[in-house]
Coordinates of C-alpha atoms in Angstrom, one line a residue:
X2 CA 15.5 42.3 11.5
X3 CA 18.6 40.3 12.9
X4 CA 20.4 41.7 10.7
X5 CA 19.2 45.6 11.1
X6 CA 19.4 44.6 15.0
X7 CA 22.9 44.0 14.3
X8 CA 23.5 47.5 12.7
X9 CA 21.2 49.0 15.1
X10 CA 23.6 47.6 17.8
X11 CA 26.8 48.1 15.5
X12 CA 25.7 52.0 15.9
X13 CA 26.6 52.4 19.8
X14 CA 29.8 51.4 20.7
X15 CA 32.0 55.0 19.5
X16 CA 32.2 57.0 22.3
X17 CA 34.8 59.7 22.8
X18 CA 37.2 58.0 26.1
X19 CA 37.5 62.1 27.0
X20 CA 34.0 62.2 27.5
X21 CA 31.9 62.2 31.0
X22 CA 30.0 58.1 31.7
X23 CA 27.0 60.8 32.0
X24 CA 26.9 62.1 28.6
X25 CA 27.3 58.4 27.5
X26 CA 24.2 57.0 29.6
X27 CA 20.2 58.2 29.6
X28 CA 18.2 58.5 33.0
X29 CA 14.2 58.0 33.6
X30 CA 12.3 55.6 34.6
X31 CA 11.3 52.3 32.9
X32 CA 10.0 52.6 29.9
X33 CA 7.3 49.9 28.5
X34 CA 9.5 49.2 25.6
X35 CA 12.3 47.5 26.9
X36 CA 9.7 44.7 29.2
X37 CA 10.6 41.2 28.8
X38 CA 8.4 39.8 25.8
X39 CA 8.4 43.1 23.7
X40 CA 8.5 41.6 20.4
X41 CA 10.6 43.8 17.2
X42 CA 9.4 43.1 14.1
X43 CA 9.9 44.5 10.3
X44 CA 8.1 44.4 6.8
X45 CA 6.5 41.1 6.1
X46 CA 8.2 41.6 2.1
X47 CA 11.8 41.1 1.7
X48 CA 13.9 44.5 1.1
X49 CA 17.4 44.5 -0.5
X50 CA 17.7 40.7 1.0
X51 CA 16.9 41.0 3.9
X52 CA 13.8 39.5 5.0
X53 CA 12.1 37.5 8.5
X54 CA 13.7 39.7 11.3
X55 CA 12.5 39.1 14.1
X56 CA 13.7 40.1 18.1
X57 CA 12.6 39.6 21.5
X58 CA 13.2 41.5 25.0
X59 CA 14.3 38.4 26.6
X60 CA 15.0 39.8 30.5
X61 CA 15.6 43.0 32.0
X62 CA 17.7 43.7 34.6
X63 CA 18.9 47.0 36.6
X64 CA 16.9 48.9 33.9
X65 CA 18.6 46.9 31.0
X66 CA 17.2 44.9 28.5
X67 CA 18.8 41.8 27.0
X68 CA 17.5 41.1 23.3
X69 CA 17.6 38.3 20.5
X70 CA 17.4 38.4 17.5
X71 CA 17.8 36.9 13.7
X72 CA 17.4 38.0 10.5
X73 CA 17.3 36.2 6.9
X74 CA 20.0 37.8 4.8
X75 CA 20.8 37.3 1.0
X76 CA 22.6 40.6 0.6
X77 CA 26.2 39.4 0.1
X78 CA 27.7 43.0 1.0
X79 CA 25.4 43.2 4.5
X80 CA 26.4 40.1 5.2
X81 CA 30.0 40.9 4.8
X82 CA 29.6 44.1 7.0
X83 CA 27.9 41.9 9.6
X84 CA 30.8 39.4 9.4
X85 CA 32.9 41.9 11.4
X86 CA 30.3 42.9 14.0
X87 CA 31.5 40.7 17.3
X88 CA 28.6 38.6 18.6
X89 CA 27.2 38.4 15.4
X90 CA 26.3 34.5 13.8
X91 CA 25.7 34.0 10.1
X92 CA 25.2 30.8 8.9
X93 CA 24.3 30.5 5.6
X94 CA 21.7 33.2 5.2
X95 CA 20.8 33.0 8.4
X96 CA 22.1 35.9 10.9
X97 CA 21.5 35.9 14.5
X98 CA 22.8 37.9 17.7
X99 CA 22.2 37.1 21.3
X100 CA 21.9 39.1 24.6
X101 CA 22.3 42.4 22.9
X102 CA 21.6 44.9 25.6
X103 CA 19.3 48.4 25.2
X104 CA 18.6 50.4 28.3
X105 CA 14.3 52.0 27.1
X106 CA 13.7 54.6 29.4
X107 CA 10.8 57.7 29.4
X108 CA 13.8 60.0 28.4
X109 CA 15.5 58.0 25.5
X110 CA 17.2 54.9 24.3
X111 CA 20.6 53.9 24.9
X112 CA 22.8 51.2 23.4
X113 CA 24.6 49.7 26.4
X114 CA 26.2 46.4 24.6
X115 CA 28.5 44.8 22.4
X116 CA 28.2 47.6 19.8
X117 CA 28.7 51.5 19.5
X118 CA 27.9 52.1 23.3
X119 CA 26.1 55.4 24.2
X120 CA 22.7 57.2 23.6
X121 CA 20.8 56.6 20.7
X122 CA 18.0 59.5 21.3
X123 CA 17.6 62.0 24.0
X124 CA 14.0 62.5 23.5
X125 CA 14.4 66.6 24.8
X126 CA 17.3 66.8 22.3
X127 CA 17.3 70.1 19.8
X128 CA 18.3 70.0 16.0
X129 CA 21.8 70.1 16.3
X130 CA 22.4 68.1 19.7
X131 CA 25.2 65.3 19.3
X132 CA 25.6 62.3 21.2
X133 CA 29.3 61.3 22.0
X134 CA 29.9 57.0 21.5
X135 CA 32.6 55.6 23.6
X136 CA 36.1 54.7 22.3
X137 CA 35.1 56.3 19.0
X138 CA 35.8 59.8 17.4
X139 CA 32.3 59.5 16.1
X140 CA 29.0 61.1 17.4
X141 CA 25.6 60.7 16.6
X142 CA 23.7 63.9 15.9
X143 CA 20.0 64.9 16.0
X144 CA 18.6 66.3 12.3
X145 CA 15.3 66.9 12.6
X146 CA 12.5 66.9 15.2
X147 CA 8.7 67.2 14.6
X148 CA 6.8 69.7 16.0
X149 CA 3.6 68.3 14.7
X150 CA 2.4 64.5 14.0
X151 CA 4.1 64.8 10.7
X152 CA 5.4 61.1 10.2
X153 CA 2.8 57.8 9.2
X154 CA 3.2 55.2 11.0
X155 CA 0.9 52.5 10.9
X156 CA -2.6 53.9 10.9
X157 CA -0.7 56.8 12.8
X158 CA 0.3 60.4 12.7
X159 CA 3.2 60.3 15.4
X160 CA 6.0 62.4 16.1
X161 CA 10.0 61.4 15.4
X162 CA 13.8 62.8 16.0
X163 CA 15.8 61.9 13.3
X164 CA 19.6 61.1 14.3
X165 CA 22.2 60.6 12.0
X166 CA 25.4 58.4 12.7
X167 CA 28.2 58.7 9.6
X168 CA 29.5 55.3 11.1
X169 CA 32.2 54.0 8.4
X170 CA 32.5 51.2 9.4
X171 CA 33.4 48.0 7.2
X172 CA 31.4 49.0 3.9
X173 CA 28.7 50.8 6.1
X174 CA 29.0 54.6 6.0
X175 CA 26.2 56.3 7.6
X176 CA 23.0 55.0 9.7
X177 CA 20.3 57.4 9.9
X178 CA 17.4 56.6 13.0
X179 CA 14.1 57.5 13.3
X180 CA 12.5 57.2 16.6
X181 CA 9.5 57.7 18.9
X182 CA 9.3 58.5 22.4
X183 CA 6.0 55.6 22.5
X184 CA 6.8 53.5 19.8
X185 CA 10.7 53.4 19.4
X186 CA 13.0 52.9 16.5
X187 CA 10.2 53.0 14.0
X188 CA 12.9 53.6 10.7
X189 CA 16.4 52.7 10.3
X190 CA 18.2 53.7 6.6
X191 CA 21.3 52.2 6.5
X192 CA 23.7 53.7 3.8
X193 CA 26.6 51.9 2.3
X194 CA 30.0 52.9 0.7
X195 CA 28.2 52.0 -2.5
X196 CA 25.7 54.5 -2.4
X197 CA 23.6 51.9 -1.7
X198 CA 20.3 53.1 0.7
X199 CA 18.7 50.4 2.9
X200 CA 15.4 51.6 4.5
X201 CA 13.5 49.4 7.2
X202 CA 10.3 49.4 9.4
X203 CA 10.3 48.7 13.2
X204 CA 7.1 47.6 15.1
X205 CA 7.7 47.5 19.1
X206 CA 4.8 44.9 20.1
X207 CA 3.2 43.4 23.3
X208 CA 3.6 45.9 25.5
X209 CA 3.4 49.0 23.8

């Protein structure tokens, strides 16, 4: 999961430096995602390499939350894409990052540190609604939001927004999110310029 943290994280640091700090930030109030000791979790089997990720909401402070994490990664080409990601630590297979900070609130997710800075999901966003990422000419863009509990998630039928990021970066080319207003990042595809598809799970525990 270190390693999709990593991603997740590479994914909010392009923001447009014409842009307003408002339409890189999301307001509400605390939301019980982003508590110290929320655990972030993924599938027990390994996928394409990747395999024991695990993260923890370590403190939160001024609405922000500070998260570790690390990851088991045998994929030569993710590892080589994480290689250029500042704050990221391989070792071996072993890939870590520290103090990676996420603002949760009840109106969406933003990415707030080292990487891609700027809204991940505005939970009232429409089909079509972009989010700008500072110092980047990229945006990410909402492509589809349920109307009805039409995604399985667990034992669940839940709602998701579906946001799209064509990131290019270093061998990565697009990042596609889907997320839940209760339950978070629940999916993260990560394509690569190999035509390679990633797909991952994401449990939020403790406090959810």
């Amino acid at each position: 999961m270190k390693k999709l943290f990593s991603i997740l994280f590479i994914s909010s640091i392009l923001f447009w430096g014409c842009e307003k700090d408002s339409d890189f930030t999301i307001e509400g109030d605390q939301s019980d995602l982003g508590k110290v000791g929320t655990t972030i979790s993924s599938s027990t089997q390994p996928i394409a390499g990747i395999s024991n990720f695990s993260a923890e909401v370590t403190s939160l402070e001024d609405g922000v939350s500070s998260i570790d994490g690390e990851v088991t990664i045998t994929n030569s080409v993710v590892k080589q894409i994480l290689s250029n990601v500042p704050g990221v630590e391989i070792s071996g297979d072993k890939v870590s990052a520290r103090d990676v900070e996420v603002k949760f609130t009840s109106k969406g997710i933003e990415n707030k540190y080292p990487f891609f800075q700027g809204v991940l999901v505005n939970y009232d966003s429409k089909v079509g609604d972009t989010y700008p990422i500072k110092d980047s000419k990229t945006v990410r863009k909402v492509i589809y939001k349920s109307t009805t509990d039409d995604y399985s998630y667990a034992f669940y039928k839940i709602k998701i927004i579906t946001i799209e990021h064509e990131i290019n970066f270093n061998g990565l080319k697009k990042i596609t999110y889907w997320v839940n207003h209760k339950y978070g990042v629940v999916r993260i595809e990560f394509e690569l310029d190999n035509d390679e598809k990633i797909t991952m799970p994401f449990y939020f525990g403790s406090n959810i």
